[in-house]
CSV table of C-alpha atoms in Angstrom, one decimal:
chain,number,residue,atom,x,y,z
A,1,UNK,CA,3.5,-1.0,17.6
A,2,UNK,CA,4.6,-1.2,21.2
A,3,UNK,CA,7.7,0.6,22.4
A,4,UNK,CA,9.3,1.4,25.7
A,5,UNK,CA,11.6,4.1,26.9
A,6,UNK,CA,14.7,1.8,27.3
A,7,UNK,CA,14.1,-0.7,24.5
A,8,UNK,CA,13.3,1.4,21.5
A,9,UNK,CA,16.9,1.6,20.2
A,10,UNK,CA,19.9,-0.5,20.3
A,11,UNK,CA,23.2,-1.5,18.7
A,12,UNK,CA,24.3,2.1,18.6
A,13,UNK,CA,22.6,2.6,15.3
A,14,UNK,CA,20.1,5.2,16.5
A,15,UNK,CA,17.4,3.4,14.6
A,16,UNK,CA,14.5,2.1,16.7
A,17,UNK,CA,14.4,-1.7,17.1
A,18,UNK,CA,11.0,-2.1,15.4
A,19,UNK,CA,12.2,-0.1,12.3
A,20,UNK,CA,15.4,-2.1,12.2
A,21,UNK,CA,13.5,-5.4,12.3
A,22,UNK,CA,11.1,-4.2,9.6
A,23,UNK,CA,13.9,-3.0,7.4
A,24,UNK,CA,15.8,-6.2,7.6
A,25,UNK,CA,12.7,-8.4,7.2
A,26,UNK,CA,11.7,-6.4,4.1
A,27,UNK,CA,15.2,-6.8,2.6
A,28,UNK,CA,15.3,-10.5,3.3
A,29,UNK,CA,11.8,-11.2,2.2
A,30,UNK,CA,12.5,-9.4,-1.1
A,31,UNK,CA,15.9,-11.2,-1.6
A,32,UNK,CA,14.9,-14.8,-0.7
A,33,UNK,CA,11.2,-14.9,-0.1
A,34,UNK,CA,9.0,-14.9,3.0
A,35,UNK,CA,8.8,-18.7,3.4
A,36,UNK,CA,12.6,-19.1,3.0
A,37,UNK,CA,13.5,-16.5,5.6
A,38,UNK,CA,13.8,-17.6,9.2
A,39,UNK,CA,13.3,-15.5,12.3
A,40,UNK,CA,16.9,-16.2,13.3
A,41,UNK,CA,18.1,-14.6,10.0
A,42,UNK,CA,16.0,-11.5,10.7
A,43,UNK,CA,17.2,-11.0,14.2
A,44,UNK,CA,20.8,-11.6,13.3
A,45,UNK,CA,20.6,-9.1,10.4
A,46,UNK,CA,18.9,-6.5,12.7
A,47,UNK,CA,21.5,-7.1,15.5
A,48,UNK,CA,18.8,-8.0,18.2
A,49,UNK,CA,17.6,-11.1,20.0
A,50,UNK,CA,14.6,-13.2,19.3
A,51,UNK,CA,13.2,-11.8,22.6
A,52,UNK,CA,13.4,-8.3,21.2
A,53,UNK,CA,11.5,-9.4,18.0
A,54,UNK,CA,8.8,-11.1,20.0
A,55,UNK,CA,8.5,-8.0,22.2
A,56,UNK,CA,7.4,-5.9,19.2
A,57,UNK,CA,6.0,-8.5,16.9
A,58,UNK,CA,4.3,-11.7,18.0
A,59,UNK,CA,5.4,-13.8,15.0
A,60,UNK,CA,7.0,-13.7,11.6
A,61,UNK,CA,3.6,-13.1,9.9
A,62,UNK,CA,3.2,-10.0,12.2
A,63,UNK,CA,6.2,-8.6,10.4
A,64,UNK,CA,4.7,-9.3,7.0
A,65,UNK,CA,1.4,-7.8,8.1
A,66,UNK,CA,3.1,-4.7,9.3
A,67,UNK,CA,5.2,-4.3,6.1
A,68,UNK,CA,2.1,-3.8,4.1
A,69,UNK,CA,0.1,-2.2,6.9
A,70,UNK,CA,2.4,0.8,7.3
A,71,UNK,CA,2.1,1.5,3.5
A,72,UNK,CA,-1.7,1.2,3.6
A,73,UNK,CA,-2.0,3.4,6.7
A,74,UNK,CA,0.1,6.1,5.0
A,75,UNK,CA,-2.1,5.9,1.9
A,76,UNK,CA,-5.3,5.9,3.9
A,77,UNK,CA,-4.2,9.0,5.9
A,78,UNK,CA,-3.3,10.8,2.7
A,79,UNK,CA,-6.5,9.8,0.9
A,80,UNK,CA,-8.6,10.9,3.9
A,81,UNK,CA,-6.9,14.4,3.8
A,82,UNK,CA,-7.3,14.7,0.0
A,83,UNK,CA,-11.0,13.6,0.1
A,84,UNK,CA,-11.7,16.2,2.8
A,85,UNK,CA,-10.0,19.0,0.9
A,86,UNK,CA,-11.6,22.1,-0.5
A,87,UNK,CA,-11.0,21.4,-4.2
A,88,UNK,CA,-13.6,20.2,-6.7
A,89,UNK,CA,-14.2,16.5,-6.9
A,90,UNK,CA,-12.4,16.2,-10.2
A,91,UNK,CA,-9.3,17.7,-8.7
A,92,UNK,CA,-9.5,15.6,-5.6
A,93,UNK,CA,-10.0,12.4,-7.5
A,94,UNK,CA,-7.0,13.3,-9.8
A,95,UNK,CA,-4.8,14.0,-6.7
A,96,UNK,CA,-5.9,10.8,-5.0
A,97,UNK,CA,-5.2,8.7,-8.0
A,98,UNK,CA,-1.7,10.3,-8.5
A,99,UNK,CA,-0.9,9.9,-4.8
A,100,UNK,CA,-1.6,6.2,-4.6
A,101,UNK,CA,0.7,5.6,-7.6
A,102,UNK,CA,3.5,7.7,-6.2
A,103,UNK,CA,3.3,6.1,-2.7
A,104,UNK,CA,3.0,2.6,-4.2
A,105,UNK,CA,6.2,3.2,-6.3
A,106,UNK,CA,8.0,4.7,-3.3
A,107,UNK,CA,7.2,1.5,-1.3
A,108,UNK,CA,7.4,-1.0,-4.2
A,109,UNK,CA,9.3,-3.6,-2.4
A,110,UNK,CA,6.8,-3.6,0.5
A,111,UNK,CA,3.8,-4.0,-1.8
A,112,UNK,CA,5.5,-6.7,-4.0
A,113,UNK,CA,6.5,-8.7,-1.0
A,114,UNK,CA,3.0,-8.5,0.4
A,115,UNK,CA,1.1,-9.5,-2.7
A,116,UNK,CA,3.5,-12.3,-3.3
A,117,UNK,CA,3.1,-13.6,0.3
A,118,UNK,CA,-0.3,-12.6,1.5
A,119,UNK,CA,-1.6,-16.1,1.2
A,120,UNK,CA,0.9,-17.1,3.9
A,121,UNK,CA,-0.7,-14.9,6.6
A,122,UNK,CA,-3.0,-16.5,9.1
A,123,UNK,CA,-6.7,-16.4,8.1
A,124,UNK,CA,-7.4,-13.8,10.8
A,125,UNK,CA,-4.7,-11.4,9.4
A,126,UNK,CA,-5.8,-12.0,5.8
A,127,UNK,CA,-9.3,-11.0,6.9
A,128,UNK,CA,-8.0,-7.9,8.7
A,129,UNK,CA,-6.0,-6.8,5.6
A,130,UNK,CA,-8.9,-7.2,3.3
A,131,UNK,CA,-11.0,-5.1,5.7
A,132,UNK,CA,-8.3,-2.4,5.7
A,133,UNK,CA,-8.0,-2.4,2.0
A,134,UNK,CA,-11.8,-2.3,1.6
A,135,UNK,CA,-12.0,0.8,3.7
A,136,UNK,CA,-9.4,2.5,1.5
A,137,UNK,CA,-11.2,1.5,-1.7
A,138,UNK,CA,-14.6,2.6,-0.3
A,139,UNK,CA,-13.2,6.1,0.4
A,140,UNK,CA,-11.8,6.3,-3.1
A,141,UNK,CA,-15.1,5.0,-4.6
A,142,UNK,CA,-16.9,7.8,-2.7
A,143,UNK,CA,-15.1,10.4,-4.8
A,144,UNK,CA,-16.3,8.7,-7.9
A,145,UNK,CA,-19.9,8.6,-6.5
A,146,UNK,CA,-19.6,12.3,-5.5
A,147,UNK,CA,-18.6,13.2,-9.0
A,148,UNK,CA,-21.5,11.3,-10.4
A,149,UNK,CA,-24.0,13.0,-8.1
A,150,UNK,CA,-22.7,16.4,-9.1
A,151,UNK,CA,-22.9,15.5,-12.8
A,152,UNK,CA,-19.2,15.7,-13.5
A,153,UNK,CA,-18.7,11.9,-14.1
A,154,UNK,CA,-20.5,9.5,-16.3
A,155,UNK,CA,-23.7,8.1,-14.5
A,156,UNK,CA,-23.6,4.9,-16.5
A,157,UNK,CA,-20.4,3.6,-14.8
A,158,UNK,CA,-20.4,1.3,-11.8
A,159,UNK,CA,-18.2,3.0,-9.2
A,160,UNK,CA,-17.0,-0.3,-7.8
A,161,UNK,CA,-15.8,-1.4,-11.2
A,162,UNK,CA,-14.0,1.9,-11.7
A,163,UNK,CA,-12.1,1.4,-8.5
A,164,UNK,CA,-11.3,-2.3,-9.3
A,165,UNK,CA,-10.1,-1.4,-12.7
A,166,UNK,CA,-7.9,1.4,-11.5
A,167,UNK,CA,-6.4,-0.4,-8.6
A,168,UNK,CA,-5.8,-3.5,-10.7
A,169,UNK,CA,-3.4,-1.3,-12.7
A,170,UNK,CA,-1.8,0.2,-9.5
A,171,UNK,CA,-1.2,-3.3,-8.0
A,172,UNK,CA,0.4,-4.4,-11.3
A,173,UNK,CA,3.1,-1.7,-11.0
A,174,UNK,CA,5.5,-4.1,-9.2
A,175,UNK,CA,5.7,-6.3,-12.3
A,176,UNK,CA,7.0,-3.7,-14.6
A,177,UNK,CA,8.1,-0.4,-12.9
A,178,UNK,CA,11.9,0.0,-12.5
A,179,UNK,CA,13.5,2.9,-10.5
A,180,UNK,CA,16.2,3.2,-13.2
A,181,UNK,CA,13.6,3.1,-16.0
A,182,UNK,CA,12.6,6.0,-18.3
A,183,UNK,CA,9.7,7.2,-16.2
A,184,UNK,CA,9.7,8.8,-12.8
A,185,UNK,CA,7.0,7.9,-10.2
A,186,UNK,CA,5.5,11.3,-10.8
A,187,UNK,CA,5.3,10.8,-14.6
A,188,UNK,CA,3.5,7.5,-14.2
A,189,UNK,CA,1.2,9.0,-11.6
A,190,UNK,CA,0.2,11.8,-13.9
A,191,UNK,CA,-0.6,9.5,-16.7
A,192,UNK,CA,-2.5,7.0,-14.6
A,193,UNK,CA,-4.5,9.9,-13.1
A,194,UNK,CA,-5.2,11.4,-16.5
A,195,UNK,CA,-6.4,8.0,-17.8
A,196,UNK,CA,-8.8,7.6,-14.9
A,197,UNK,CA,-10.2,11.1,-15.2
A,198,UNK,CA,-10.6,10.8,-18.9
A,199,UNK,CA,-12.5,7.5,-18.5
A,200,UNK,CA,-15.0,8.8,-15.9
A,201,UNK,CA,-15.7,12.3,-17.0
A,202,UNK,CA,-18.8,13.3,-19.0
A,203,UNK,CA,-17.9,14.4,-22.5
């Protein structure tokens, strides 16, 4: 994301222009939908000009791509750190599974907007997003494979299906999880992680 020394903040808010644009775009996309939100509405809500938007983001779908991209980058960085940790593979897989649930819930609007509107991205951006997600899933899968090689996890399971099954549940969070509901993000994360580990471990 490009920034310069003089154009990174504005309007007296103390919040950088790209972050203001992303925050208002996220709010508007969530409230009225990506396709029903105009660039003009976004810049007016952020208190900037169209020129400022196009300085940081080349188009409206760049905003949509970045809304999801920032969450995926966070999750990828955290997964890389967890996977490279010193703990056993069972502990690292459990931590990775819990982490993606917590970070998904903490950024639920972002992920809901994206999955609802991904088809409206340009083909090039859709391809890029799929590649980014594939890298994340492959890193997660490598933990399952490591556990199989070490004899901790069931050898009869296909690691790619384990990953697809787990992330199908994670991506479904936006359809039912509520911040004011009976379960915290950490409680859901613990249960999801326990279910995954129970399903893959050798009995």
